[in-house]
PDB file of C-alpha atoms in Angstrom:
ATOM      1  CA  MET A   1      -0.011   0.026   0.000  1.00 41.00           C
ATOM      2  CA  PRO A   2       1.460   3.481  -0.968  1.00 43.00           C
ATOM      3  CA  ARG A   3       2.148   6.039   1.723  1.00 48.00           C
ATOM      4  CA  ARG A   4      -0.379   8.645   2.060  1.00 51.00           C
ATOM      5  CA  ARG A   5       0.729  12.364   1.700  1.00 51.00           C
ATOM      6  CA  VAL A   6      -0.600  13.106   5.204  1.00 49.00           C
ATOM      7  CA  LYS A   7      -1.181  16.651   5.912  1.00 50.00           C
ATOM      8  CA  ALA A   8      -3.099  15.820   8.930  1.00 48.00           C
ATOM      9  CA  LYS A   9      -2.621  15.568  12.614  1.00 52.00           C
ATOM     10  CA  LEU A  10      -4.452  14.298  15.636  1.00 50.00           C
ATOM     11  CA  ARG A  11      -5.432  16.969  18.215  1.00 47.00           C
ATOM     12  CA  GLU A  12      -2.527  17.606  20.756  1.00 53.00           C
ATOM     13  CA  ASP A  13      -1.368  21.203  20.740  1.00 59.00           C
ATOM     14  CA  ARG A  14      -4.461  22.867  19.430  1.00 69.00           C
ATOM     15  CA  ARG A  15      -4.463  26.799  20.081  1.00 76.00           C
ATOM     16  CA  PRO A  16      -7.233  29.165  19.454  1.00 81.00           C
ATOM     17  CA  ALA A  17      -7.584  30.744  15.977  1.00 84.00           C
ATOM     18  CA  ALA A  18      -5.802  34.074  15.874  1.00 85.00           C
ATOM     19  CA  HIS A  19      -7.350  35.438  12.574  1.00 88.00           C
ATOM     20  CA  THR A  20      -9.781  34.698   9.860  1.00 90.00           C
ATOM     21  CA  ASN A  21      -8.864  31.672   7.672  1.00 93.00           C
ATOM     22  CA  ASP A  22      -6.672  30.317  10.662  1.00 94.00           C
ATOM     23  CA  THR A  23      -8.945  27.419  11.444  1.00 95.00           C
ATOM     24  CA  TRP A  24     -12.203  26.272   9.949  1.00 96.00           C
ATOM     25  CA  ALA A  25     -14.427  23.632  11.258  1.00 96.00           C
ATOM     26  CA  MET A  26     -16.571  21.107   8.888  1.00 96.00           C
ATOM     27  CA  ASP A  27     -19.399  18.442   9.475  1.00 95.00           C
ATOM     28  CA  PHE A  28     -22.350  16.986   7.910  1.00 96.00           C
ATOM     29  CA  VAL A  29     -26.043  17.550   9.107  1.00 97.00           C
ATOM     30  CA  HIS A  30     -28.734  15.287   7.802  1.00 97.00           C
ATOM     31  CA  ASP A  31     -32.306  16.162   7.237  1.00 97.00           C
ATOM     32  CA  GLN A  32     -35.042  15.348   4.644  1.00 97.00           C
ATOM     33  CA  LEU A  33     -37.477  16.842   2.161  1.00 97.00           C
ATOM     34  CA  ALA A  34     -41.169  16.854   2.579  1.00 97.00           C
ATOM     35  CA  THR A  35     -41.365  13.798   0.342  1.00 96.00           C
ATOM     36  CA  GLY A  36     -39.084  11.915   2.744  1.00 97.00           C
ATOM     37  CA  ARG A  37     -35.953  11.833   0.561  1.00 97.00           C
ATOM     38  CA  LYS A  38     -32.944  12.251   2.668  1.00 97.00           C
ATOM     39  CA  ILE A  39     -30.470  15.276   2.205  1.00 97.00           C
ATOM     40  CA  ARG A  40     -27.043  15.840   3.572  1.00 97.00           C
ATOM     41  CA  ILE A  41     -25.856  19.301   4.227  1.00 98.00           C
ATOM     42  CA  LEU A  42     -21.932  20.011   4.513  1.00 97.00           C
ATOM     43  CA  THR A  43     -21.553  22.897   7.043  1.00 98.00           C
ATOM     44  CA  MET A  44     -18.447  25.021   7.656  1.00 97.00           C
ATOM     45  CA  ILE A  45     -17.463  27.790  10.072  1.00 96.00           C
ATOM     46  CA  ASP A  46     -14.384  29.883  10.523  1.00 95.00           C
ATOM     47  CA  THR A  47     -13.676  29.366  14.189  1.00 93.00           C
ATOM     48  CA  PHE A  48     -12.173  32.955  14.600  1.00 93.00           C
ATOM     49  CA  SER A  49     -14.936  35.088  13.189  1.00 92.00           C
ATOM     50  CA  ARG A  50     -17.763  32.590  13.405  1.00 93.00           C
ATOM     51  CA  PHE A  51     -18.591  33.323   9.699  1.00 95.00           C
ATOM     52  CA  SER A  52     -19.984  30.233   7.648  1.00 96.00           C
ATOM     53  CA  PRO A  53     -18.606  30.295   4.367  1.00 96.00           C
ATOM     54  CA  ALA A  54     -20.925  27.610   3.145  1.00 95.00           C
ATOM     55  CA  THR A  55     -23.756  25.247   3.748  1.00 97.00           C
ATOM     56  CA  ASP A  56     -23.764  23.014   0.746  1.00 97.00           C
ATOM     57  CA  LEU A  57     -26.547  20.217   0.348  1.00 96.00           C
ATOM     58  CA  ARG A  58     -26.937  17.409  -1.818  1.00 96.00           C
ATOM     59  CA  PHE A  59     -28.698  14.081  -1.864  1.00 97.00           C
ATOM     60  CA  SER A  60     -25.495  12.256  -1.441  1.00 94.00           C
ATOM     61  CA  TYR A  61     -21.949  13.394  -0.715  1.00 92.00           C
ATOM     62  CA  ARG A  62     -18.798  11.685  -1.648  1.00 93.00           C
ATOM     63  CA  SER A  63     -15.134  12.787  -0.751  1.00 93.00           C
ATOM     64  CA  GLU A  64     -14.714  14.241  -4.376  1.00 95.00           C
ATOM     65  CA  ASP A  65     -17.806  16.395  -3.630  1.00 96.00           C
ATOM     66  CA  VAL A  66     -16.380  17.714  -0.325  1.00 96.00           C
ATOM     67  CA  VAL A  67     -13.112  18.553  -2.344  1.00 97.00           C
ATOM     68  CA  GLN A  68     -15.072  20.317  -5.134  1.00 97.00           C
ATOM     69  CA  THR A  69     -17.087  22.383  -2.596  1.00 97.00           C
ATOM     70  CA  LEU A  70     -13.979  23.333  -0.645  1.00 97.00           C
ATOM     71  CA  GLU A  71     -12.153  24.522  -3.863  1.00 97.00           C
ATOM     72  CA  ARG A  72     -15.221  26.609  -4.852  1.00 96.00           C
ATOM     73  CA  ILE A  73     -15.304  28.168  -1.316  1.00 96.00           C
ATOM     74  CA  CYS A  74     -11.542  28.780  -1.012  1.00 96.00           C
ATOM     75  CA  GLY A  75     -11.513  30.375  -4.366  1.00 95.00           C
ATOM     76  CA  GLN A  76     -13.796  33.112  -2.814  1.00 93.00           C
ATOM     77  CA  MET A  77     -12.537  33.134   0.848  1.00 92.00           C
ATOM     78  CA  GLY A  78      -8.913  31.964   0.696  1.00 94.00           C
ATOM     79  CA  TYR A  79      -7.509  28.762   2.029  1.00 97.00           C
ATOM     80  CA  PRO A  80      -7.599  28.126   5.787  1.00 96.00           C
ATOM     81  CA  ARG A  81      -4.552  27.097   7.585  1.00 96.00           C
ATOM     82  CA  SER A  82      -6.284  24.087   9.077  1.00 95.00           C
ATOM     83  CA  ILE A  83      -9.793  22.434   9.051  1.00 95.00           C
ATOM     84  CA  ARG A  84     -11.125  20.477  11.996  1.00 94.00           C
ATOM     85  CA  VAL A  85     -13.114  17.492  10.728  1.00 93.00           C
ATOM     86  CA  ASP A  86     -14.303  14.103  12.328  1.00 89.00           C
ATOM     87  CA  GLN A  87     -13.409  10.645  11.221  1.00 87.00           C
ATOM     88  CA  GLY A  88     -16.298  10.425   8.576  1.00 87.00           C
ATOM     89  CA  SER A  89     -15.360   8.666   5.500  1.00 88.00           C
ATOM     90  CA  GLU A  90     -15.610  11.719   3.330  1.00 90.00           C
ATOM     91  CA  PHE A  91     -13.111  13.500   5.576  1.00 91.00           C
ATOM     92  CA  VAL A  92     -10.544  10.628   5.942  1.00 90.00           C
ATOM     93  CA  SER A  93     -10.494  10.002   2.260  1.00 91.00           C
ATOM     94  CA  ARG A  94      -7.544   9.978  -0.074  1.00 94.00           C
ATOM     95  CA  ASP A  95      -9.184  12.724  -2.216  1.00 95.00           C
ATOM     96  CA  LEU A  96      -9.388  15.192   0.827  1.00 95.00           C
ATOM     97  CA  ASP A  97      -5.999  14.221   2.008  1.00 95.00           C
ATOM     98  CA  LEU A  98      -4.238  14.899  -1.392  1.00 96.00           C
ATOM     99  CA  TRP A  99      -6.215  18.250  -1.709  1.00 96.00           C
ATOM    100  CA  ALA A 100      -5.139  19.323   1.779  1.00 96.00           C
ATOM    101  CA  TYR A 101      -1.497  18.270   1.078  1.00 96.00           C
ATOM    102  CA  GLN A 102      -1.411  20.196  -2.357  1.00 96.00           C
ATOM    103  CA  LYS A 103      -3.078  23.124  -0.777  1.00 97.00           C
ATOM    104  CA  GLY A 104      -0.923  23.165   2.470  1.00 96.00           C
ATOM    105  CA  VAL A 105      -4.186  22.854   4.629  1.00 96.00           C
ATOM    106  CA  VAL A 106      -3.740  20.750   7.850  1.00 95.00           C
ATOM    107  CA  LEU A 107      -6.788  18.394   8.524  1.00 94.00           C
ATOM    108  CA  ASP A 108      -7.173  18.355  12.249  1.00 92.00           C
ATOM    109  CA  PHE A 109      -9.012  15.246  13.410  1.00 89.00           C
ATOM    110  CA  PRO A 110     -10.524  14.987  16.952  1.00 83.00           C
ATOM    111  CA  ARG A 111      -9.404  12.392  19.540  1.00 77.00           C
ATOM    112  CA  PRO A 112     -11.462   9.180  19.158  1.00 77.00           C
ATOM    113  CA  GLY A 113     -14.774   9.357  21.103  1.00 75.00           C
ATOM    114  CA  LYS A 114     -14.278  13.159  21.839  1.00 74.00           C
ATOM    115  CA  PRO A 115     -16.853  15.188  19.649  1.00 68.00           C
ATOM    116  CA  THR A 116     -16.250  18.303  21.789  1.00 74.00           C
ATOM    117  CA  ASP A 117     -12.857  18.484  20.081  1.00 78.00           C
ATOM    118  CA  ASN A 118     -14.915  20.122  17.217  1.00 83.00           C
ATOM    119  CA  SER A 119     -17.200  22.080  19.387  1.00 88.00           C
ATOM    120  CA  PHE A 120     -17.367  25.197  17.160  1.00 91.00           C
ATOM    121  CA  ILE A 121     -19.138  23.105  14.387  1.00 93.00           C
ATOM    122  CA  GLU A 122     -21.254  21.235  16.941  1.00 93.00           C
ATOM    123  CA  SER A 123     -22.445  24.551  18.265  1.00 92.00           C
ATOM    124  CA  PHE A 124     -23.165  25.870  14.804  1.00 95.00           C
ATOM    125  CA  ASN A 125     -24.982  22.737  13.743  1.00 96.00           C
ATOM    126  CA  GLY A 126     -27.198  22.982  16.919  1.00 95.00           C
ATOM    127  CA  LYS A 127     -28.264  26.448  15.935  1.00 95.00           C
ATOM    128  CA  PHE A 128     -28.725  25.591  12.374  1.00 97.00           C
ATOM    129  CA  ARG A 129     -30.922  22.662  13.058  1.00 97.00           C
ATOM    130  CA  ALA A 130     -33.010  24.562  15.727  1.00 97.00           C
ATOM    131  CA  GLU A 131     -33.485  27.839  13.897  1.00 96.00           C
ATOM    132  CA  CYS A 132     -33.421  26.500  10.260  1.00 97.00           C
ATOM    133  CA  LEU A 133     -33.982  22.926   9.600  1.00 97.00           C
ATOM    134  CA  ASN A 134     -36.688  22.312  12.365  1.00 97.00           C
ATOM    135  CA  ALA A 135     -38.415  25.662  11.318  1.00 97.00           C
ATOM    136  CA  HIS A 136     -38.914  24.612   7.669  1.00 97.00           C
ATOM    137  CA  TRP A 137     -40.681  22.094   5.188  1.00 96.00           C
ATOM    138  CA  PHE A 138     -38.372  21.672   2.321  1.00 98.00           C
ATOM    139  CA  MET A 139     -40.528  20.828  -0.828  1.00 97.00           C
ATOM    140  CA  SER A 140     -37.444  20.341  -3.046  1.00 97.00           C
ATOM    141  CA  LEU A 141     -33.652  20.562  -3.175  1.00 97.00           C
ATOM    142  CA  ASP A 142     -33.942  24.041  -4.627  1.00 97.00           C
ATOM    143  CA  ASP A 143     -36.320  25.132  -1.872  1.00 98.00           C
ATOM    144  CA  ALA A 144     -34.045  23.699   0.696  1.00 98.00           C
ATOM    145  CA  ARG A 145     -30.994  25.477  -0.765  1.00 97.00           C
ATOM    146  CA  ALA A 146     -32.831  28.893  -0.883  1.00 98.00           C
ATOM    147  CA  LYS A 147     -34.148  28.483   2.744  1.00 98.00           C
ATOM    148  CA  ILE A 148     -30.702  27.463   3.998  1.00 98.00           C
ATOM    149  CA  GLU A 149     -28.844  30.206   2.329  1.00 98.00           C
ATOM    150  CA  ALA A 150     -31.308  32.798   3.665  1.00 98.00           C
ATOM    151  CA  TRP A 151     -30.683  31.543   7.198  1.00 98.00           C
ATOM    152  CA  ARG A 152     -26.844  31.454   6.621  1.00 97.00           C
ATOM    153  CA  GLN A 153     -26.889  35.047   5.204  1.00 97.00           C
ATOM    154  CA  ASP A 154     -28.868  36.201   8.360  1.00 96.00           C
ATOM    155  CA  TYR A 155     -26.522  34.193  10.576  1.00 95.00           C
ATOM    156  CA  ASN A 156     -23.231  35.879   9.147  1.00 95.00           C
ATOM    157  CA  GLU A 157     -24.630  39.335   8.494  1.00 94.00           C
ATOM    158  CA  VAL A 158     -27.192  40.418  10.816  1.00 94.00           C
ATOM    159  CA  ARG A 159     -27.368  38.153  13.926  1.00 89.00           C
ATOM    160  CA  PRO A 160     -24.957  39.333  16.925  1.00 89.00           C
ATOM    161  CA  HIS A 161     -22.854  36.584  18.394  1.00 85.00           C
ATOM    162  CA  SER A 162     -21.836  37.117  22.084  1.00 85.00           C
ATOM    163  CA  ALA A 163     -18.556  35.158  21.608  1.00 83.00           C
ATOM    164  CA  ILE A 164     -17.343  37.957  19.183  1.00 86.00           C
ATOM    165  CA  GLY A 165     -18.506  41.004  21.077  1.00 86.00           C
ATOM    166  CA  ASN A 166     -22.147  40.873  20.047  1.00 87.00           C
ATOM    167  CA  LYS A 167     -21.164  41.642  16.447  1.00 89.00           C
ATOM    168  CA  PRO A 168     -22.289  39.760  13.380  1.00 90.00           C
ATOM    169  CA  PRO A 169     -19.501  37.509  11.931  1.00 89.00           C
ATOM    170  CA  ILE A 170     -19.067  39.692   8.740  1.00 90.00           C
ATOM    171  CA  SER A 171     -17.883  42.348  10.895  1.00 87.00           C
ATOM    172  CA  LEU A 172     -14.677  40.361  11.669  1.00 83.00           C
ATOM    173  CA  LEU A 173     -14.242  39.500   7.907  1.00 77.00           C
ATOM    174  CA  ASN A 174     -14.401  43.246   6.919  1.00 61.00           C
ATOM    175  CA  GLY A 175     -11.686  43.938   9.535  1.00 56.00           C
ATOM    176  CA  SER A 176     -13.674  46.336  11.629  1.00 42.00           C
ATOM    177  CA  ALA A 177     -13.160  44.317  14.824  1.00 44.00           C
ATOM    178  CA  ALA A 178     -10.287  42.335  16.321  1.00 43.00           C
ATOM    179  CA  TYR A 179     -12.268  40.778  19.068  1.00 42.00           C
ATOM    180  CA  PRO A 180     -10.506  37.433  20.010  1.00 43.00           C
ATOM    181  CA  PRO A 181     -13.353  34.737  20.077  1.00 44.00           C
ATOM    182  CA  ALA A 182     -13.848  32.529  23.010  1.00 44.00           C
ATOM    183  CA  GLU A 183     -14.368  28.700  22.784  1.00 45.00           C
ATOM    184  CA  PRO A 184     -18.046  27.921  22.429  1.00 46.00           C
TER     185      PRO A 184
END
């Protein structure tokens, strides 16, 4: 078996993010359409600014889809220094490993059995489920995309976050604040 070009680490000396694009966190959330058809939503958050660069939903997600989404988002936002991900098959894949190696991005995996190691995305996903997914019926994939994107824009641009001085995340992206966020 060939050696992997590992650009990954297990949590050991994790430090808080010092600026935007220092550390992102990613995970999947599952839901369904009104018809009962299952959907998977890739969620991401910048742990410094609390800005969510994307919520990308599909009926199914493969590792190459994760890479495609990351490449699209990083083309707009820039590449993060590291991304916190769990041990899901899409995140421990050769595709994501190679992408991270080529882009100089460290994949930061949690300790086994410690979901709190990725607390930023767990907190985001809890708010996302309570405020968006549980509040809407999704009639189609396009309907779900529109409603989820509207929620994400409100989360990023309007909603104040206590962890960043009661400002919306967009204010830290625009450089109008240098408030160091606290752990959730």
